[in-house]
Coordinates of C-alpha atoms in Angstrom, one line a residue:
X1 CA 0.0 0.0 0.0
X2 CA 1.1 3.5 -0.8
X3 CA -0.3 6.9 0.0
X4 CA -1.5 7.2 -3.7
X5 CA -3.8 4.2 -3.2
X6 CA -5.8 5.6 -0.3
X7 CA -9.4 6.0 -1.4
X8 CA -10.6 8.7 1.0
X9 CA -9.5 11.5 3.3
X10 CA -10.5 9.4 6.4
X11 CA -8.0 6.7 5.6
X12 CA -5.3 9.3 4.9
X13 CA -5.8 11.2 8.1
X14 CA -5.9 7.9 10.1
X15 CA -2.7 6.7 8.7
X16 CA -1.1 10.1 9.0
X17 CA -1.9 10.1 12.7
X18 CA -0.5 6.6 13.0
X19 CA 2.7 7.7 11.3
X20 CA 2.9 10.8 13.6
X21 CA 2.4 8.6 16.6
X22 CA 5.2 6.3 15.5
X23 CA 7.6 9.2 15.0
X24 CA 6.7 10.6 18.4
X25 CA 7.2 7.2 20.0
X26 CA 10.6 6.8 18.3
X27 CA 11.6 10.3 19.5
X28 CA 10.5 9.7 23.1
X29 CA 12.1 6.3 23.5
X30 CA 15.4 7.7 22.0
X31 CA 15.4 10.7 24.4
X32 CA 14.7 8.4 27.4
X33 CA 17.6 6.1 26.4
X34 CA 19.9 9.1 25.9
X35 CA 19.1 10.3 29.4
X36 CA 19.6 6.9 30.9
X37 CA 23.0 6.6 29.2
X38 CA 24.1 10.0 30.5
X39 CA 22.9 9.0 34.0
X40 CA 24.9 5.8 33.8
X41 CA 28.1 7.6 32.8
X42 CA 27.6 10.2 35.6
X43 CA 27.1 7.4 38.1
X44 CA 30.3 5.7 36.9
X45 CA 32.2 9.0 37.3
X46 CA 30.9 9.6 40.8
X47 CA 31.9 6.1 41.9
X48 CA 35.3 6.5 40.3
X49 CA 36.1 9.9 41.9
X50 CA 34.4 9.7 45.3
X51 CA 36.1 9.0 48.6
X52 CA 35.2 5.4 49.4
X53 CA 33.3 5.1 52.7
X54 CA 34.5 2.9 55.5
X55 CA 33.9 -0.7 54.9
X56 CA 33.5 -1.8 58.6
X57 CA 31.0 -0.7 61.1
X58 CA 33.8 -0.3 63.7
X59 CA 35.6 2.2 61.4
X60 CA 32.4 4.2 60.9
X61 CA 31.7 4.3 64.6
X62 CA 35.3 5.4 65.4
X63 CA 35.2 8.1 62.8
X64 CA 31.7 9.6 63.3
X65 CA 30.3 8.6 66.7
X66 CA 31.2 12.0 68.2
X67 CA 29.8 13.9 65.2
X68 CA 26.5 12.1 64.7
X69 CA 23.4 14.2 65.1
X70 CA 20.5 12.6 67.1
X71 CA 17.9 10.9 64.9
X72 CA 14.2 10.1 65.3
X73 CA 13.4 6.9 63.4
X74 CA 9.7 7.1 62.4
X75 CA 8.1 3.7 61.5
X76 CA 4.4 3.8 60.6
X77 CA 2.6 0.5 60.8
X78 CA -0.8 -1.0 59.9
X79 CA -1.9 -4.6 60.7
X80 CA 1.6 -5.9 61.2
X81 CA 1.2 -7.9 64.4
X82 CA 3.1 -10.9 63.0
X83 CA 6.4 -9.0 62.3
X84 CA 6.2 -5.8 64.3
X85 CA 8.1 -7.1 67.3
X86 CA 11.1 -8.2 65.3
X87 CA 11.0 -5.0 63.2
X88 CA 11.1 -2.8 66.4
X89 CA 13.9 -4.8 68.0
X90 CA 16.0 -4.4 64.9
X91 CA 15.4 -0.6 64.9
X92 CA 16.3 -0.4 68.6
X93 CA 19.5 -2.4 67.9
X94 CA 20.8 0.0 65.2
X95 CA 24.4 0.9 65.6
X96 CA 23.9 4.6 66.3
X97 CA 25.1 6.9 69.2
X98 CA 21.7 8.5 69.9
X99 CA 18.4 7.6 68.2
X100 CA 14.8 7.3 69.3
X101 CA 12.3 4.9 67.6
X102 CA 8.8 6.3 67.1
X103 CA 6.4 3.6 66.1
X104 CA 3.0 4.9 64.8
X105 CA 0.2 2.5 64.9
X106 CA -2.1 3.8 62.2
X107 CA -5.4 2.4 63.4
X108 CA -4.5 -1.3 63.0
X109 CA -7.4 -3.7 63.2
X110 CA -5.3 -6.6 64.3
X111 CA -3.2 -7.1 67.4
X112 CA -0.4 -4.8 66.4
X113 CA -0.8 -2.5 69.4
X114 CA -1.4 -5.3 71.8
X115 CA 1.8 -7.0 70.6
X116 CA 3.8 -3.9 71.1
X117 CA 2.4 -3.4 74.6
X118 CA 3.2 -6.9 75.6
X119 CA 6.6 -7.3 73.9
X120 CA 8.1 -3.9 75.1
X121 CA 6.3 -3.4 78.4
X122 CA 4.5 -0.2 77.2
X123 CA 2.6 2.1 79.5
X124 CA 0.7 5.3 78.8
X125 CA 2.5 8.6 79.1
X126 CA 1.9 12.3 78.7
X127 CA 4.1 13.7 76.0
X128 CA 3.7 17.1 74.3
X129 CA 3.3 17.0 70.5
X130 CA 5.7 19.7 69.2
X131 CA 3.9 20.1 65.8
X132 CA 0.4 18.9 64.9
X133 CA 0.7 17.9 61.3
X134 CA -1.6 14.9 61.2
X135 CA -5.4 15.1 60.4
X136 CA -6.6 12.2 62.5
X137 CA -6.9 11.9 66.3
X138 CA -4.2 10.7 68.6
X139 CA -5.6 7.9 70.7
X140 CA -2.7 7.3 73.0
X141 CA 1.1 7.7 73.6
X142 CA 3.1 4.9 75.1
X143 CA 6.6 4.6 76.5
X144 CA 8.6 1.4 77.2
X145 CA 9.7 0.3 80.7
X146 CA 12.7 -1.5 79.1
X147 CA 13.7 0.9 76.3
X148 CA 14.1 4.5 77.1
X149 CA 14.3 5.4 73.4
X150 CA 11.1 3.8 72.3
X151 CA 7.8 5.7 71.8
X152 CA 4.6 4.2 70.4
X153 CA 1.9 6.5 69.0
X154 CA -1.6 5.0 68.6
X155 CA -3.9 7.0 66.3
X156 CA -6.9 6.7 64.1
X157 CA -6.4 5.4 60.6
X158 CA -5.3 8.0 58.1
X159 CA -2.8 6.1 55.8
X160 CA 1.0 6.3 55.8
X161 CA 1.4 10.1 55.2
X162 CA -0.8 10.9 58.1
X163 CA 1.0 8.4 60.4
X164 CA 4.4 9.8 59.4
X165 CA 3.2 13.3 60.2
X166 CA 2.1 12.2 63.6
X167 CA 5.6 10.8 64.2
X168 CA 7.2 14.0 63.0
X169 CA 5.1 15.9 65.5
X170 CA 6.4 13.9 68.4
X171 CA 10.0 13.7 67.2
X172 CA 12.6 15.6 69.2
X173 CA 15.8 15.0 67.2
X174 CA 17.0 17.4 64.5
X175 CA 17.0 14.6 61.9
X176 CA 14.1 12.2 61.2
X177 CA 14.4 8.9 59.4
X178 CA 11.2 7.9 57.7
X179 CA 10.9 4.1 56.9
X180 CA 8.4 1.4 56.3
X181 CA 7.9 -0.7 59.4
X182 CA 8.4 -3.9 57.3
X183 CA 11.7 -2.6 55.8
X184 CA 15.0 -3.8 57.2
X185 CA 17.8 -1.2 57.9
X186 CA 21.3 -2.7 58.0
X187 CA 22.8 -2.4 61.5
X188 CA 25.2 0.4 60.3
X189 CA 22.8 1.7 57.7
X190 CA 21.6 4.7 59.8
X191 CA 25.2 5.7 60.5
X192 CA 26.1 5.5 56.8
X193 CA 23.0 7.4 55.7
X194 CA 23.6 10.3 58.2
X195 CA 27.3 10.5 57.3
X196 CA 26.7 13.4 54.8
X197 CA 25.1 15.5 57.6
X198 CA 28.3 15.1 59.7
X199 CA 30.4 17.1 57.3
X200 CA 27.7 19.4 56.1
X201 CA 27.7 23.2 56.2
X202 CA 24.0 23.4 57.0
X203 CA 22.7 23.3 53.4
X204 CA 21.9 19.6 53.3
X205 CA 18.2 19.1 54.0
X206 CA 17.6 15.5 53.0
X207 CA 19.4 12.2 52.1
X208 CA 18.1 9.2 50.3
X209 CA 19.5 5.7 50.8
X210 CA 19.8 2.8 48.4
X211 CA 17.0 0.2 48.7
X212 CA 17.5 -3.4 47.8
X213 CA 15.1 -6.3 47.4
X214 CA 15.1 -8.8 50.2
X215 CA 13.0 -11.5 48.5
X216 CA 14.7 -14.9 48.8
X217 CA 17.3 -13.7 51.4
X218 CA 17.4 -15.2 54.9
X219 CA 16.0 -12.8 57.6
X220 CA 16.4 -13.5 61.3
X221 CA 15.7 -11.3 64.2
X222 CA 14.9 -8.3 61.9
X223 CA 18.3 -8.5 60.1
X224 CA 19.4 -9.9 56.7
X225 CA 21.6 -12.8 57.6
X226 CA 22.2 -14.2 54.2
X227 CA 21.7 -12.5 50.8
X228 CA 20.2 -14.9 48.3
X229 CA 18.6 -14.5 44.8
X230 CA 14.8 -14.9 44.8
X231 CA 13.5 -18.1 43.1
X232 CA 10.8 -16.3 41.1
X233 CA 11.5 -14.3 38.0
X234 CA 9.2 -11.5 38.9
X235 CA 11.3 -10.2 41.9
X236 CA 14.5 -10.8 39.8
X237 CA 13.3 -8.3 37.2
X238 CA 12.6 -5.9 40.0
X239 CA 16.1 -6.3 41.3
X240 CA 17.3 -4.9 38.0
X241 CA 14.8 -2.0 38.2
X242 CA 16.0 -1.1 41.7
X243 CA 19.7 -1.3 40.5
X244 CA 18.9 1.1 37.6
X245 CA 17.0 3.4 39.8
X246 CA 19.4 3.6 42.8
X247 CA 22.8 3.1 41.2
X248 CA 22.3 5.3 38.1
X249 CA 19.3 7.6 38.2
X250 CA 19.4 8.6 41.9
X251 CA 23.2 9.0 42.0
X252 CA 23.3 11.1 38.8
X253 CA 20.4 13.3 39.8
X254 CA 21.8 13.9 43.3
X255 CA 25.2 14.8 41.8
X256 CA 23.5 17.4 39.7
X257 CA 21.3 18.5 42.7
X258 CA 18.2 17.4 40.8
X259 CA 17.0 14.5 43.0
X260 CA 13.2 14.7 43.3
X261 CA 12.5 11.4 44.8
X262 CA 13.6 9.8 48.1
X263 CA 12.0 6.4 48.5
X264 CA 9.2 6.1 51.1
X265 CA 10.9 3.0 52.4
X266 CA 13.9 4.9 53.7
X267 CA 14.9 8.6 53.8
X268 CA 16.4 11.1 56.3
X269 CA 15.3 14.7 56.5
X270 CA 16.0 17.7 58.7
X271 CA 12.9 17.8 60.9
X272 CA 12.7 21.6 60.7
X273 CA 12.4 21.6 57.0
X274 CA 9.6 19.0 57.0
X275 CA 7.7 21.0 59.6
X276 CA 8.2 24.2 57.5
X277 CA 6.6 22.6 54.4
X278 CA 3.8 21.1 56.5
X279 CA 4.8 17.5 56.4
X280 CA 3.6 14.9 54.0
X281 CA 0.4 15.5 52.0
X282 CA -2.6 13.3 52.8
X283 CA -4.3 13.7 49.4
X284 CA -1.8 11.9 47.2
X285 CA -0.8 8.3 46.7
X286 CA 2.8 9.4 45.9
X287 CA 3.7 11.3 49.0
X288 CA 7.4 10.5 48.8
X289 CA 7.9 12.2 45.4
X290 CA 5.5 15.0 46.3
X291 CA 7.2 16.0 49.6
X292 CA 10.7 16.2 48.0
X293 CA 9.4 18.2 45.1
X294 CA 7.7 20.5 47.6
X295 CA 10.9 20.9 49.5
X296 CA 12.7 22.0 46.3
X297 CA 9.9 24.5 45.6
X298 CA 9.9 25.9 49.1
X299 CA 13.7 26.3 49.3
X300 CA 13.9 28.0 45.8
X301 CA 10.9 30.3 46.5
X302 CA 12.7 31.3 49.8
X303 CA 15.9 31.7 47.8
X304 CA 17.8 29.6 50.3
X305 CA 20.9 27.6 49.6
X306 CA 20.2 23.9 49.9
X307 CA 21.0 20.4 48.6
X308 CA 19.5 16.9 48.7
X309 CA 22.0 14.0 48.8
X310 CA 22.1 10.3 48.2
X311 CA 24.1 7.4 49.7
X312 CA 24.6 4.5 47.2
X313 CA 25.6 1.9 49.8
X314 CA 22.9 -0.5 50.7
X315 CA 21.2 0.8 53.8
X316 CA 17.7 -0.7 53.6
X317 CA 16.0 -3.9 52.3
X318 CA 12.4 -4.1 51.3
X319 CA 10.1 -6.9 50.0
X320 CA 9.1 -6.6 46.4
X321 CA 5.7 -7.8 44.9
X322 CA 6.0 -11.5 44.2
X323 CA 2.8 -11.7 42.0
X324 CA 1.3 -9.7 39.2
X325 CA -1.6 -8.3 41.2
X326 CA 0.8 -6.7 43.7
X327 CA 3.0 -5.4 40.9
X328 CA 0.0 -3.9 39.1
X329 CA -1.2 -2.1 42.2
X330 CA 2.3 -0.8 43.1
X331 CA 3.2 0.5 39.6
X332 CA -0.3 2.0 39.1
X333 CA 0.1 3.8 42.4
X334 CA 3.6 5.1 41.5
X335 CA 2.4 6.4 38.1
X336 CA -0.7 8.0 39.7
X337 CA 1.4 9.6 42.4
X338 CA 3.8 11.1 39.8
X339 CA 0.9 12.6 37.8
X340 CA -0.6 14.1 41.0
X341 CA 2.7 15.7 41.9
X342 CA 3.2 17.1 38.4
X343 CA -0.3 18.7 38.4
X344 CA 0.1 20.1 41.9
X345 CA 3.4 21.7 41.1
X346 CA 2.8 22.4 37.4
X347 CA 3.9 26.0 37.7
X348 CA 7.4 24.7 38.3
X349 CA 7.7 23.0 34.9
X350 CA 10.0 25.0 32.5
X351 CA 9.9 27.9 35.0
X352 CA 13.4 29.5 35.3
X353 CA 12.5 30.7 38.8
X354 CA 13.0 27.1 40.0
X355 CA 16.4 26.6 38.3
X356 CA 17.5 23.2 37.2
X357 CA 14.5 21.6 39.0
X358 CA 12.0 23.5 36.9
X359 CA 14.0 23.5 33.7
X360 CA 15.4 19.9 33.7
X361 CA 14.2 17.7 36.6
X362 CA 10.4 18.4 36.2
X363 CA 10.4 18.0 32.4
X364 CA 12.3 14.7 32.9
X365 CA 9.4 13.5 35.1
X366 CA 6.9 14.6 32.3
X367 CA 9.0 12.6 29.8
X368 CA 9.1 9.5 32.0
X369 CA 5.6 9.5 33.5
X370 CA 3.4 11.4 31.0
X371 CA 4.8 10.8 27.6
X372 CA 6.9 7.6 28.2
X373 CA 4.3 4.8 28.9
X374 CA 1.7 5.6 26.2
X375 CA 4.3 6.6 23.5
X376 CA 6.4 3.4 24.0
X377 CA 3.2 1.2 23.8
X378 CA 2.1 3.1 20.7
X379 CA 5.4 2.2 19.1
X380 CA 5.0 -1.5 19.8
X381 CA 1.6 -1.4 18.1
X382 CA 1.9 1.2 15.3
X383 CA 5.2 0.3 13.8
X384 CA 4.3 -3.3 13.0
X385 CA 1.0 -2.1 11.5
X386 CA 2.7 0.4 9.3
X387 CA 5.2 -2.3 8.2
X388 CA 2.4 -4.7 7.4
X389 CA 0.7 -2.0 5.3
X390 CA 4.0 -1.3 3.4
X391 CA 4.2 2.2 4.8
X392 CA 7.3 1.6 6.9
X393 CA 10.5 -0.3 6.3
X394 CA 11.7 -3.3 8.3
X395 CA 14.8 -1.2 9.2
X396 CA 12.7 1.3 11.1
X397 CA 10.8 -1.4 13.0
X398 CA 14.1 -3.2 13.8
X399 CA 15.6 0.2 14.9
X400 CA 12.7 0.7 17.3
X401 CA 12.9 -2.7 18.9
X402 CA 16.7 -2.3 19.2
X403 CA 16.1 1.0 21.0
X404 CA 13.8 -0.7 23.5
X405 CA 15.0 -4.3 23.8
X406 CA 18.7 -4.3 22.9
X407 CA 19.5 -0.8 24.3
X408 CA 17.5 -1.6 27.5
X409 CA 19.4 -4.8 28.0
X410 CA 22.7 -2.9 27.5
X411 CA 21.8 -0.3 30.1
X412 CA 20.8 -3.0 32.6
X413 CA 24.1 -4.9 32.0
X414 CA 26.0 -1.7 32.4
X415 CA 24.4 -1.0 35.7
X416 CA 25.0 -4.6 36.8
X417 CA 28.7 -4.2 36.0
X418 CA 28.8 -1.0 38.0
X419 CA 27.2 -2.7 41.0
X420 CA 29.7 -5.6 40.9
X421 CA 32.7 -3.3 40.6
X422 CA 31.6 -0.9 43.3
X423 CA 29.4 -2.7 45.8
X424 CA 29.6 -6.4 45.2
X425 CA 26.4 -7.4 47.0
X426 CA 25.5 -10.1 44.5
X427 CA 26.3 -13.4 46.4
X428 CA 27.8 -15.5 43.6
X429 CA 28.9 -15.6 40.0
X430 CA 25.9 -17.9 39.3
X431 CA 23.5 -15.3 40.8
X432 CA 25.2 -12.6 38.8
X433 CA 24.6 -14.6 35.6
X434 CA 21.0 -15.2 36.4
X435 CA 20.4 -11.4 36.9
X436 CA 22.2 -10.9 33.6
X437 CA 19.7 -13.4 32.0
X438 CA 16.9 -11.4 33.6
X439 CA 18.2 -8.2 32.0
X440 CA 17.5 -9.8 28.6
X441 CA 14.3 -11.6 29.3
X442 CA 12.6 -8.6 31.1
X443 CA 12.4 -6.8 27.8
X444 CA 10.3 -9.6 26.3
X445 CA 7.0 -9.2 28.1
X446 CA 7.7 -7.8 31.6
X447 CA 8.6 -4.3 30.3
X448 CA 5.5 -4.2 28.2
X449 CA 3.2 -5.4 31.0
X450 CA 4.7 -2.7 33.3
X451 CA 3.7 -0.1 30.6
X452 CA 0.1 -1.4 30.8
X453 CA 0.1 -1.1 34.6
X454 CA 1.3 2.5 34.3
X455 CA -1.5 3.3 31.9
X456 CA -3.8 2.0 34.5
X457 CA -2.3 4.5 36.9
X458 CA -3.0 7.3 34.4
X459 CA -6.6 6.1 34.2
X460 CA -6.9 6.1 38.0
X461 CA -5.5 9.6 38.0
X462 CA -8.0 10.8 35.4
X463 CA -10.8 9.3 37.4
X464 CA -9.4 10.8 40.7
X465 CA -9.5 7.3 42.2
X466 CA -7.6 7.7 45.5
X467 CA -8.5 4.3 47.0
X468 CA -5.4 2.5 48.3
X469 CA -4.6 -0.7 46.4
X470 CA -2.8 -3.1 48.7
X471 CA 0.4 -5.0 47.7
X472 CA 0.3 -8.6 49.0
X473 CA 3.4 -9.7 50.9
X474 CA 4.8 -13.2 51.1
X475 CA 6.8 -12.4 54.3
X476 CA 10.5 -12.8 54.9
X477 CA 12.4 -16.1 54.4
X478 CA 13.6 -17.2 57.8
X479 CA 16.3 -19.7 58.7

């Protein structure tokens, strides 16, 4: 078929739109790959030129114990009676000179609170809330007879952001560490993550830490005792995604002072800054991206010097979805949260007032979360159709799939090489090989399914559907 053979204007317009969509898809995928390549190169340069951190906990303690600022670790929890005791013991046992643990029970319907009361000999206390950021009612405050640095807040259900805000209100330390109660911080992880604050001139307002997937590893007493590769392919694909996110994108963006996302599973903030911006928002499903974006906006509108850092060493482990339903809910929520943040802070996009955040970082989010998913899917559909109709050459189709499949594989393998050279947290050569295989296979179905899940998030955003879709957990593997 050629353009001359088209019988009517309708067919011509339809095919013209199909060609335009294919060109846009090609351009968007190419630009995303270019950005990923630049991020990988920046990350490699950062690793090559940085001063390596101390390898042993003893060295860290010797070097920084006198400089470490007090930290309030805030752990919101909901219906976690089975694991909450181990999680809290692990937080209390963190290797840190001075930290308090604030557990916020967000209206659990199971025995979470009763378990905490029994396991830690809790008793009601009167404690002033320094800042009231939450929207729901505080039901009780409990201290432990055995642990002076443990505080438990019982409140009405208001979801994670509200629970974190309640914890911030009761925190007394200048730094707050926000984590998920079912995440596992390495014993020296808190000390490693706060290290940038110890040599700071006062401009550092937040630090993100690397997150790794714990699926398949042996967990005992709230600690990762043995790192193992998960048996299922679904979490293996996610290992690669986390490596790309935390060892390339986050490192590069932090180096350029354009980091807009600190994972909700682990992050450290100056408490004063969180209070200034009003804490986490309650009306978004992407509160972690939104609060960091709001900090950028606040600091630039105040014309204050600041920076947001990132620690590439593993400091926190989290469980990834092990089935498609959980992955669908998670990725839809991430996509919806990104769109909510973009709309709420749309005046920042391409606005010189907000510097590199407005001119570069926010457009990158638009590219990744607004244009990326639909454009890539359109390319998978439109280019084969145009080829079948004789309106596109096989070379163009092959080039597109090379950009997505082959280029995506090359980026994943490059990140894997970077991880092995710098961090070496993959247990064995066989496991390294299996992750390498996953880097190839993920492009043949998993990547496309993720795009569909993200389109679902766009649809939820357009419908203003704020219901919380749970991510089922299999629980940790115990020895």
